[in-house]
mmCIF file of C-alpha atoms in Angstrom:
data_model
loop_
_atom_site.group_PDB
_atom_site.id
_atom_site.type_symbol
_atom_site.label_atom_id
_atom_site.label_comp_id
_atom_site.label_asym_id
_atom_site.label_seq_id
_atom_site.Cartn_x
_atom_site.Cartn_y
_atom_site.Cartn_z
ATOM 1 C CA UNK A 1 28.614 4.456 -32.335
ATOM 2 C CA UNK A 2 25.643 6.539 -33.906
ATOM 3 C CA UNK A 3 23.456 4.036 -32.161
ATOM 4 C CA UNK A 4 25.218 4.560 -28.734
ATOM 5 C CA UNK A 5 24.753 8.342 -29.122
ATOM 6 C CA UNK A 6 21.286 8.146 -29.817
ATOM 7 C CA UNK A 7 20.648 5.863 -26.853
ATOM 8 C CA UNK A 8 22.460 8.562 -24.605
ATOM 9 C CA UNK A 9 20.120 11.397 -26.139
ATOM 10 C CA UNK A 10 17.213 9.345 -25.464
ATOM 11 C CA UNK A 11 18.148 8.828 -22.014
ATOM 12 C CA UNK A 12 18.963 12.585 -21.499
ATOM 13 C CA UNK A 13 15.604 13.504 -22.973
ATOM 14 C CA UNK A 14 13.501 11.136 -20.754
ATOM 15 C CA UNK A 15 15.152 12.722 -17.810
ATOM 16 C CA UNK A 16 14.557 16.087 -18.846
ATOM 17 C CA UNK A 17 10.943 15.270 -19.549
ATOM 18 C CA UNK A 18 10.535 14.096 -15.638
ATOM 19 C CA UNK A 19 12.452 17.086 -14.379
ATOM 20 C CA UNK A 20 9.290 19.021 -14.192
ATOM 21 C CA UNK A 21 7.821 16.489 -11.757
ATOM 22 C CA UNK A 22 8.028 17.200 -8.107
ATOM 23 C CA UNK A 23 6.944 16.811 -4.481
ATOM 24 C CA UNK A 24 5.368 19.673 -2.370
ATOM 25 C CA UNK A 25 4.927 19.250 1.198
ATOM 26 C CA UNK A 26 1.338 20.263 2.455
ATOM 27 C CA UNK A 27 1.227 19.289 6.024
ATOM 28 C CA UNK A 28 3.991 18.969 8.456
ATOM 29 C CA UNK A 29 4.556 18.710 12.382
ATOM 30 C CA UNK A 30 1.711 16.706 13.662
ATOM 31 C CA UNK A 31 2.660 13.980 16.152
ATOM 32 C CA UNK A 32 1.832 11.085 14.299
ATOM 33 C CA UNK A 33 3.262 8.694 11.778
ATOM 34 C CA UNK A 34 0.927 8.454 8.869
ATOM 35 C CA UNK A 35 0.798 5.139 7.175
ATOM 36 C CA UNK A 36 -3.089 5.075 6.261
ATOM 37 C CA UNK A 37 -3.955 7.040 2.918
ATOM 38 C CA UNK A 38 -6.937 6.866 0.743
ATOM 39 C CA UNK A 39 -7.296 9.296 -2.206
ATOM 40 C CA UNK A 40 -11.141 8.780 -2.885
ATOM 41 C CA UNK A 41 -11.088 11.516 -5.965
ATOM 42 C CA UNK A 42 -9.485 14.798 -6.686
ATOM 43 C CA UNK A 43 -11.148 16.727 -3.595
ATOM 44 C CA UNK A 44 -11.748 13.736 -0.869
ATOM 45 C CA UNK A 45 -8.981 12.398 1.019
ATOM 46 C CA UNK A 46 -8.525 10.477 4.313
ATOM 47 C CA UNK A 47 -5.243 9.709 6.374
ATOM 48 C CA UNK A 48 -4.862 7.682 9.610
ATOM 49 C CA UNK A 49 -1.743 7.126 11.697
ATOM 50 C CA UNK A 50 -0.170 6.493 15.048
ATOM 51 C CA UNK A 51 -1.623 7.704 18.425
ATOM 52 C CA UNK A 52 -5.024 7.593 17.323
ATOM 53 C CA UNK A 53 -4.698 10.262 14.504
ATOM 54 C CA UNK A 54 -7.039 10.587 11.565
ATOM 55 C CA UNK A 55 -7.981 13.293 9.373
ATOM 56 C CA UNK A 56 -10.000 14.316 6.091
ATOM 57 C CA UNK A 57 -9.564 16.768 3.389
ATOM 58 C CA UNK A 58 -12.315 17.966 1.085
ATOM 59 C CA UNK A 59 -10.283 20.079 -0.917
ATOM 60 C CA UNK A 60 -7.593 17.752 -2.461
ATOM 61 C CA UNK A 61 -5.384 18.200 0.534
ATOM 62 C CA UNK A 62 -4.890 21.841 1.063
ATOM 63 C CA UNK A 63 -7.009 21.835 4.464
ATOM 64 C CA UNK A 64 -7.624 19.132 6.925
ATOM 65 C CA UNK A 65 -9.801 18.278 9.648
ATOM 66 C CA UNK A 66 -7.905 16.445 12.290
ATOM 67 C CA UNK A 67 -9.088 14.217 15.105
ATOM 68 C CA UNK A 68 -7.389 12.347 17.810
ATOM 69 C CA UNK A 69 -9.742 9.705 18.900
ATOM 70 C CA UNK A 70 -10.363 9.454 22.565
ATOM 71 C CA UNK A 71 -9.651 6.179 24.045
ATOM 72 C CA UNK A 72 -7.583 5.085 20.698
ATOM 73 C CA UNK A 73 -4.565 7.183 21.606
ATOM 74 C CA UNK A 74 -2.329 4.179 21.893
ATOM 75 C CA UNK A 75 -3.185 2.346 18.709
ATOM 76 C CA UNK A 76 -1.516 2.765 15.422
ATOM 77 C CA UNK A 77 -4.214 2.874 12.390
ATOM 78 C CA UNK A 78 -2.022 1.785 9.618
ATOM 79 C CA UNK A 79 -4.699 1.540 6.717
ATOM 80 C CA UNK A 80 -7.501 3.519 6.066
ATOM 81 C CA UNK A 81 -10.258 3.285 3.098
ATOM 82 C CA UNK A 82 -12.245 6.420 2.135
ATOM 83 C CA UNK A 83 -15.781 5.999 0.347
ATOM 84 C CA UNK A 84 -16.880 9.607 0.283
ATOM 85 C CA UNK A 85 -16.332 12.839 2.286
ATOM 86 C CA UNK A 86 -18.665 11.203 5.043
ATOM 87 C CA UNK A 87 -17.774 7.447 5.057
ATOM 88 C CA UNK A 88 -14.232 5.879 5.944
ATOM 89 C CA UNK A 89 -13.033 2.692 7.608
ATOM 90 C CA UNK A 90 -9.891 2.394 9.325
ATOM 91 C CA UNK A 91 -7.960 -0.627 10.905
ATOM 92 C CA UNK A 92 -4.962 -0.795 13.496
ATOM 93 C CA UNK A 93 -2.044 -2.824 13.637
ATOM 94 C CA UNK A 94 -0.944 -4.895 16.743
ATOM 95 C CA UNK A 95 -2.939 -5.743 19.888
ATOM 96 C CA UNK A 96 -5.863 -5.000 20.266
ATOM 97 C CA UNK A 97 -6.996 -5.307 16.692
ATOM 98 C CA UNK A 98 -9.743 -2.563 16.144
ATOM 99 C CA UNK A 99 -11.744 -1.488 12.955
ATOM 100 C CA UNK A 100 -13.513 1.869 13.087
ATOM 101 C CA UNK A 101 -16.356 3.164 10.912
ATOM 102 C CA UNK A 102 -17.609 6.636 10.333
ATOM 103 C CA UNK A 103 -20.514 7.729 8.301
ATOM 104 C CA UNK A 104 -20.450 11.480 9.565
ATOM 105 C CA UNK A 105 -17.089 12.782 7.993
ATOM 106 C CA UNK A 106 -14.845 11.541 11.043
ATOM 107 C CA UNK A 107 -16.940 13.463 13.574
ATOM 108 C CA UNK A 108 -17.553 10.191 15.242
ATOM 109 C CA UNK A 109 -16.432 6.700 14.728
ATOM 110 C CA UNK A 110 -17.960 3.488 15.653
ATOM 111 C CA UNK A 111 -16.048 0.223 16.829
ATOM 112 C CA UNK A 112 -17.208 -2.476 14.364
ATOM 113 C CA UNK A 113 -14.614 -4.996 15.280
ATOM 114 C CA UNK A 114 -12.339 -5.816 18.166
ATOM 115 C CA UNK A 115 -10.078 -8.931 18.645
ATOM 116 C CA UNK A 116 -7.885 -8.777 22.034
ATOM 117 C CA UNK A 117 -5.789 -12.019 21.138
ATOM 118 C CA UNK A 118 -1.969 -11.437 21.897
ATOM 119 C CA UNK A 119 -1.320 -12.918 18.431
ATOM 120 C CA UNK A 120 -3.567 -10.657 16.371
ATOM 121 C CA UNK A 121 -1.580 -8.253 13.734
ATOM 122 C CA UNK A 122 -3.699 -6.997 11.161
ATOM 123 C CA UNK A 123 -1.563 -5.544 8.259
ATOM 124 C CA UNK A 124 -3.894 -4.135 5.128
ATOM 125 C CA UNK A 125 -7.493 -3.744 3.919
ATOM 126 C CA UNK A 126 -9.028 -3.148 0.254
ATOM 127 C CA UNK A 127 -12.298 -3.183 -1.167
ATOM 128 C CA UNK A 128 -13.705 -4.295 -4.325
ATOM 129 C CA UNK A 129 -16.712 -2.269 -3.954
ATOM 130 C CA UNK A 130 -18.783 -0.117 -1.682
ATOM 131 C CA UNK A 131 -19.993 -3.395 0.249
ATOM 132 C CA UNK A 132 -17.360 -6.161 -0.099
ATOM 133 C CA UNK A 133 -14.000 -5.753 1.571
ATOM 134 C CA UNK A 134 -11.178 -7.952 2.835
ATOM 135 C CA UNK A 135 -8.495 -7.249 5.575
ATOM 136 C CA UNK A 136 -5.630 -9.692 6.292
ATOM 137 C CA UNK A 137 -3.172 -10.091 8.980
ATOM 138 C CA UNK A 138 0.120 -12.112 10.167
ATOM 139 C CA UNK A 139 -0.491 -15.820 10.568
ATOM 140 C CA UNK A 140 -1.635 -17.443 13.671
ATOM 141 C CA UNK A 141 -0.677 -21.111 14.265
ATOM 142 C CA UNK A 142 0.446 -21.113 10.606
ATOM 143 C CA UNK A 143 -2.744 -19.586 9.151
ATOM 144 C CA UNK A 144 -3.084 -16.116 7.572
ATOM 145 C CA UNK A 145 -5.837 -14.036 9.208
ATOM 146 C CA UNK A 146 -8.528 -13.165 6.839
ATOM 147 C CA UNK A 147 -11.701 -10.962 7.412
ATOM 148 C CA UNK A 148 -14.266 -10.047 5.069
ATOM 149 C CA UNK A 149 -17.294 -7.642 4.906
ATOM 150 C CA UNK A 150 -20.340 -7.841 2.612
ATOM 151 C CA UNK A 151 -22.257 -4.866 4.256
ATOM 152 C CA UNK A 152 -19.964 -1.906 3.752
ATOM 153 C CA UNK A 153 -17.915 -2.550 6.926
ATOM 154 C CA UNK A 154 -20.721 -2.670 9.330
ATOM 155 C CA UNK A 155 -19.585 -6.202 10.257
ATOM 156 C CA UNK A 156 -16.639 -8.495 9.696
ATOM 157 C CA UNK A 157 -16.453 -12.159 9.514
ATOM 158 C CA UNK A 158 -13.360 -14.343 10.043
ATOM 159 C CA UNK A 159 -12.762 -16.440 6.750
ATOM 160 C CA UNK A 160 -9.333 -17.515 7.661
ATOM 161 C CA UNK A 161 -10.236 -21.236 7.047
ATOM 162 C CA UNK A 162 -10.802 -20.572 3.357
ATOM 163 C CA UNK A 163 -7.088 -20.258 2.847
ATOM 164 C CA UNK A 164 -5.969 -23.544 3.350
ATOM 165 C CA UNK A 165 -2.280 -22.776 2.436
ATOM 166 C CA UNK A 166 -0.180 -22.849 5.627
ATOM 167 C CA UNK A 167 2.464 -20.066 6.319
ATOM 168 C CA UNK A 168 6.187 -21.254 7.396
ATOM 169 C CA UNK A 169 7.439 -19.847 10.802
ATOM 170 C CA UNK A 170 8.974 -16.464 10.066
ATOM 171 C CA UNK A 171 6.623 -15.866 7.176
ATOM 172 C CA UNK A 172 4.387 -12.811 7.621
ATOM 173 C CA UNK A 173 3.747 -9.515 6.171
ATOM 174 C CA UNK A 174 4.658 -5.834 6.450
ATOM 175 C CA UNK A 175 1.995 -3.353 7.570
ATOM 176 C CA UNK A 176 4.046 -0.569 6.118
ATOM 177 C CA UNK A 177 1.601 1.151 3.889
ATOM 178 C CA UNK A 178 -1.354 -0.785 3.530
ATOM 179 C CA UNK A 179 -0.403 -1.826 0.099
ATOM 180 C CA UNK A 180 0.497 -5.562 0.370
ATOM 181 C CA UNK A 181 -3.050 -6.291 -0.442
ATOM 182 C CA UNK A 182 -4.878 -5.361 -3.511
ATOM 183 C CA UNK A 183 -8.218 -6.292 -4.909
ATOM 184 C CA UNK A 184 -9.218 -6.415 -8.632
ATOM 185 C CA UNK A 185 -12.340 -6.448 -10.698
ATOM 186 C CA UNK A 186 -14.044 -9.942 -10.688
ATOM 187 C CA UNK A 187 -13.190 -11.039 -7.152
ATOM 188 C CA UNK A 188 -9.537 -10.870 -7.700
ATOM 189 C CA UNK A 189 -7.377 -10.298 -4.580
ATOM 190 C CA UNK A 190 -3.570 -10.591 -4.247
ATOM 191 C CA UNK A 191 -1.561 -10.576 -0.744
ATOM 192 C CA UNK A 192 2.107 -10.694 -0.364
ATOM 193 C CA UNK A 193 4.061 -12.097 2.553
ATOM 194 C CA UNK A 194 7.709 -11.828 3.374
ATOM 195 C CA UNK A 195 10.424 -12.336 6.191
ATOM 196 C CA UNK A 196 12.091 -15.781 5.878
ATOM 197 C CA UNK A 197 9.832 -16.532 2.700
ATOM 198 C CA UNK A 198 8.047 -14.372 0.132
ATOM 199 C CA UNK A 199 5.090 -15.419 -1.644
ATOM 200 C CA UNK A 200 2.004 -13.998 -3.627
ATOM 201 C CA UNK A 201 -1.126 -15.403 -2.541
ATOM 202 C CA UNK A 202 -3.839 -15.029 -5.149
ATOM 203 C CA UNK A 203 -7.700 -15.674 -5.361
ATOM 204 C CA UNK A 204 -10.036 -15.186 -8.041
ATOM 205 C CA UNK A 205 -13.245 -15.464 -6.094
ATOM 206 C CA UNK A 206 -13.152 -13.059 -3.268
ATOM 207 C CA UNK A 207 -10.992 -14.997 -1.188
ATOM 208 C CA UNK A 208 -12.982 -18.521 -1.383
ATOM 209 C CA UNK A 209 -10.014 -20.395 -2.846
ATOM 210 C CA UNK A 210 -6.286 -19.535 -3.031
ATOM 211 C CA UNK A 211 -3.053 -20.484 -4.805
ATOM 212 C CA UNK A 212 0.395 -19.130 -4.159
ATOM 213 C CA UNK A 213 3.559 -17.984 -6.461
ATOM 214 C CA UNK A 214 6.898 -17.560 -5.103
ATOM 215 C CA UNK A 215 8.195 -13.903 -5.194
ATOM 216 C CA UNK A 216 11.972 -13.834 -6.316
ATOM 217 C CA UNK A 217 12.521 -10.595 -4.269
ATOM 218 C CA UNK A 218 15.086 -10.442 -1.361
ATOM 219 C CA UNK A 219 13.832 -12.395 1.538
ATOM 220 C CA UNK A 220 15.256 -14.757 4.336
ATOM 221 C CA UNK A 221 15.468 -12.090 7.245
ATOM 222 C CA UNK A 222 12.516 -10.665 9.343
ATOM 223 C CA UNK A 223 13.409 -7.409 7.610
ATOM 224 C CA UNK A 224 13.125 -8.431 4.154
ATOM 225 C CA UNK A 225 10.500 -8.844 1.419
ATOM 226 C CA UNK A 226 7.850 -7.185 -0.535
ATOM 227 C CA UNK A 227 6.243 -3.968 1.360
ATOM 228 C CA UNK A 228 3.944 -3.203 -1.526
ATOM 229 C CA UNK A 229 2.292 -4.503 -4.423
ATOM 230 C CA UNK A 230 0.415 -2.940 -7.316
ATOM 231 C CA UNK A 231 -1.754 -4.345 -10.282
ATOM 232 C CA UNK A 232 -2.775 -2.536 -13.537
ATOM 233 C CA UNK A 233 -6.110 -3.825 -14.746
ATOM 234 C CA UNK A 234 -5.580 -7.400 -13.307
ATOM 235 C CA UNK A 235 -2.559 -8.001 -15.661
ATOM 236 C CA UNK A 236 0.689 -5.883 -15.143
ATOM 237 C CA UNK A 237 2.044 -6.065 -11.473
ATOM 238 C CA UNK A 238 4.727 -4.864 -9.264
ATOM 239 C CA UNK A 239 6.136 -6.138 -5.969
ATOM 240 C CA UNK A 240 8.549 -3.495 -4.193
ATOM 241 C CA UNK A 241 10.330 -3.628 -0.940
ATOM 242 C CA UNK A 242 14.019 -4.361 0.185
ATOM 243 C CA UNK A 243 15.557 -4.670 3.680
ATOM 244 C CA UNK A 244 14.120 -1.731 5.926
ATOM 245 C CA UNK A 245 17.322 -2.461 8.213
ATOM 246 C CA UNK A 246 19.290 -1.459 5.058
ATOM 247 C CA UNK A 247 17.041 1.091 3.547
ATOM 248 C CA UNK A 248 19.724 2.423 1.040
ATOM 249 C CA UNK A 249 20.337 -1.058 -0.626
ATOM 250 C CA UNK A 250 19.146 -1.521 -4.193
ATOM 251 C CA UNK A 251 19.564 -5.564 -3.823
ATOM 252 C CA UNK A 252 16.834 -7.390 -5.472
ATOM 253 C CA UNK A 253 13.970 -4.915 -4.291
ATOM 254 C CA UNK A 254 11.715 -4.868 -7.118
ATOM 255 C CA UNK A 255 10.202 -7.693 -9.334
ATOM 256 C CA UNK A 256 7.602 -7.246 -12.275
ATOM 257 C CA UNK A 257 4.854 -9.564 -13.664
ATOM 258 C CA UNK A 258 2.881 -9.362 -16.951
ATOM 259 C CA UNK A 259 0.212 -12.174 -16.043
ATOM 260 C CA UNK A 260 -1.421 -11.018 -12.996
ATOM 261 C CA UNK A 261 1.200 -12.214 -10.637
ATOM 262 C CA UNK A 262 1.647 -15.800 -11.921
ATOM 263 C CA UNK A 263 5.389 -15.266 -12.966
ATOM 264 C CA UNK A 264 7.886 -12.741 -12.025
ATOM 265 C CA UNK A 265 10.796 -11.414 -13.815
ATOM 266 C CA UNK A 266 13.615 -8.729 -12.683
ATOM 267 C CA UNK A 267 13.698 -4.959 -13.922
ATOM 268 C CA UNK A 268 16.470 -3.612 -16.127
ATOM 269 C CA UNK A 269 17.627 -1.276 -13.210
ATOM 270 C CA UNK A 270 15.682 -1.024 -9.779
ATOM 271 C CA UNK A 271 14.421 1.298 -7.086
ATOM 272 C CA UNK A 272 17.025 3.405 -5.265
ATOM 273 C CA UNK A 273 16.730 1.675 -1.899
ATOM 274 C CA UNK A 274 14.055 0.194 0.279
ATOM 275 C CA UNK A 275 10.388 1.180 -0.517
ATOM 276 C CA UNK A 276 7.376 0.850 1.446
ATOM 277 C CA UNK A 277 4.771 1.852 -1.321
ATOM 278 C CA UNK A 278 4.417 1.526 -4.817
ATOM 279 C CA UNK A 279 1.551 2.723 -7.040
ATOM 280 C CA UNK A 280 0.470 2.778 -10.829
ATOM 281 C CA UNK A 281 -0.139 6.449 -11.985
ATOM 282 C CA UNK A 282 -0.953 4.997 -15.646
ATOM 283 C CA UNK A 283 -0.290 1.959 -17.598
ATOM 284 C CA UNK A 284 3.388 2.597 -17.838
ATOM 285 C CA UNK A 285 3.967 5.239 -15.210
ATOM 286 C CA UNK A 286 4.839 4.302 -11.512
ATOM 287 C CA UNK A 287 5.755 6.046 -8.272
ATOM 288 C CA UNK A 288 7.591 4.312 -5.415
ATOM 289 C CA UNK A 289 8.388 5.868 -2.010
ATOM 290 C CA UNK A 290 10.109 4.875 1.236
ATOM 291 C CA UNK A 291 12.161 6.688 3.980
ATOM 292 C CA UNK A 292 15.176 7.526 1.796
ATOM 293 C CA UNK A 293 13.514 8.760 -1.223
ATOM 294 C CA UNK A 294 10.896 8.605 -3.967
ATOM 295 C CA UNK A 295 11.344 7.195 -7.547
ATOM 296 C CA UNK A 296 9.507 7.221 -10.898
ATOM 297 C CA UNK A 297 9.181 5.009 -13.775
ATOM 298 C CA UNK A 298 7.863 5.687 -17.210
ATOM 299 C CA UNK A 299 8.289 2.095 -18.809
ATOM 300 C CA UNK A 300 6.101 0.132 -16.620
ATOM 301 C CA UNK A 301 8.806 -0.449 -14.051
ATOM 302 C CA UNK A 302 11.760 -1.737 -16.140
ATOM 303 C CA UNK A 303 13.813 1.210 -15.470
ATOM 304 C CA UNK A 304 13.797 3.983 -12.749
ATOM 305 C CA UNK A 305 14.995 7.469 -11.914
ATOM 306 C CA UNK A 306 15.159 9.055 -8.530
ATOM 307 C CA UNK A 307 12.638 11.817 -8.213
ATOM 308 C CA UNK A 308 13.322 13.149 -4.722
ATOM 309 C CA UNK A 309 15.395 12.474 -1.458
ATOM 310 C CA UNK A 310 12.031 13.205 0.319
ATOM 311 C CA UNK A 311 10.823 9.983 1.552
ATOM 312 C CA UNK A 312 7.517 8.773 2.827
ATOM 313 C CA UNK A 313 5.663 5.771 4.156
ATOM 314 C CA UNK A 314 3.057 5.536 1.523
ATOM 315 C CA UNK A 315 1.806 6.940 -1.911
ATOM 316 C CA UNK A 316 -1.712 6.590 -3.540
ATOM 317 C CA UNK A 317 -3.308 7.859 -6.745
ATOM 318 C CA UNK A 318 -6.970 8.967 -6.601
ATOM 319 C CA UNK A 319 -9.555 5.936 -7.052
ATOM 320 C CA UNK A 320 -11.469 8.250 -9.458
ATOM 321 C CA UNK A 321 -9.146 11.339 -10.896
ATOM 322 C CA UNK A 322 -5.360 12.227 -10.993
ATOM 323 C CA UNK A 323 -4.441 13.378 -7.439
ATOM 324 C CA UNK A 324 -1.510 11.664 -6.111
ATOM 325 C CA UNK A 325 -0.720 12.168 -2.241
ATOM 326 C CA UNK A 326 2.181 10.974 -0.110
ATOM 327 C CA UNK A 327 2.116 10.367 3.721
ATOM 328 C CA UNK A 328 5.084 9.973 6.025
ATOM 329 C CA UNK A 329 6.257 10.435 9.681
ATOM 330 C CA UNK A 330 5.680 13.620 11.798
ATOM 331 C CA UNK A 331 2.328 13.899 10.077
ATOM 332 C CA UNK A 332 3.825 14.893 6.802
ATOM 333 C CA UNK A 333 1.470 14.977 3.589
ATOM 334 C CA UNK A 334 2.847 15.927 0.396
ATOM 335 C CA UNK A 335 1.455 16.100 -3.449
ATOM 336 C CA UNK A 336 2.810 14.748 -6.336
ATOM 337 C CA UNK A 337 2.989 17.300 -9.118
ATOM 338 C CA UNK A 338 3.388 16.034 -12.642
#
């Protein structure tokens, strides 16, 4: 009995310790759905979204310089990578597939890639460093689309043939938050697929060779699977998602790894619904968000509490710093305060 009471007290204390954490809305009301988010540091942030909208902040999200790019009003830029207050790269989802680059703080953008194929659909992007980056997309004729740059995004090469593992019919990915692809030190890269089959694709050599592991997360329908993955120092990993057509369901929507994605296990309790983005805040702290709410874990993803009913598309922590922002529909941008 004493042990049981102690467990209850520990639970109450852990919840109380998280009660000070909150989400504060910074921006709202812009006619765009923001799925692209890159927090460079505690000052510089880039966002991108539907209807050709993009913005940059130089003061940690307090003020924004918004641009709706002429000629791209019909495109949905679902991922963006910021490098500084001057340079960023963003990629569109759907046809045509377009990659744009700015080196003047978003005042002008250069088109560095275009693909008019009716089958093209790019899902996400990540970079190893200032020069080397990778983009992936839904399969064409069973082959995952892969693009790579080695000159900081000025040019992109199709390296799809390097991944010789075919995808089954109905296995693709989700461009929900730009976080179903992650890069790591030493040339590591992870890509999650979902739909009728869910797998994790892994490469240790900048995408030259690939291997896969089955992801034991909900799957079997076009609306199910992992929508976001994250890794901490190439070892601890999480894959989050669910069924976006049943976004309050908690059924099998999270799996954890201890060895860089080679094996996966279930948490003790799981996320409070479908979640489209998950992010490590530290070795043990994680945040996950989706349309119906935002959740926190303080033990590496084993257990979760619901932080807020406010839902967003994506959440990212500063690549250098502590700033954590979230973005969603209707041009919403929010800050997570610890």
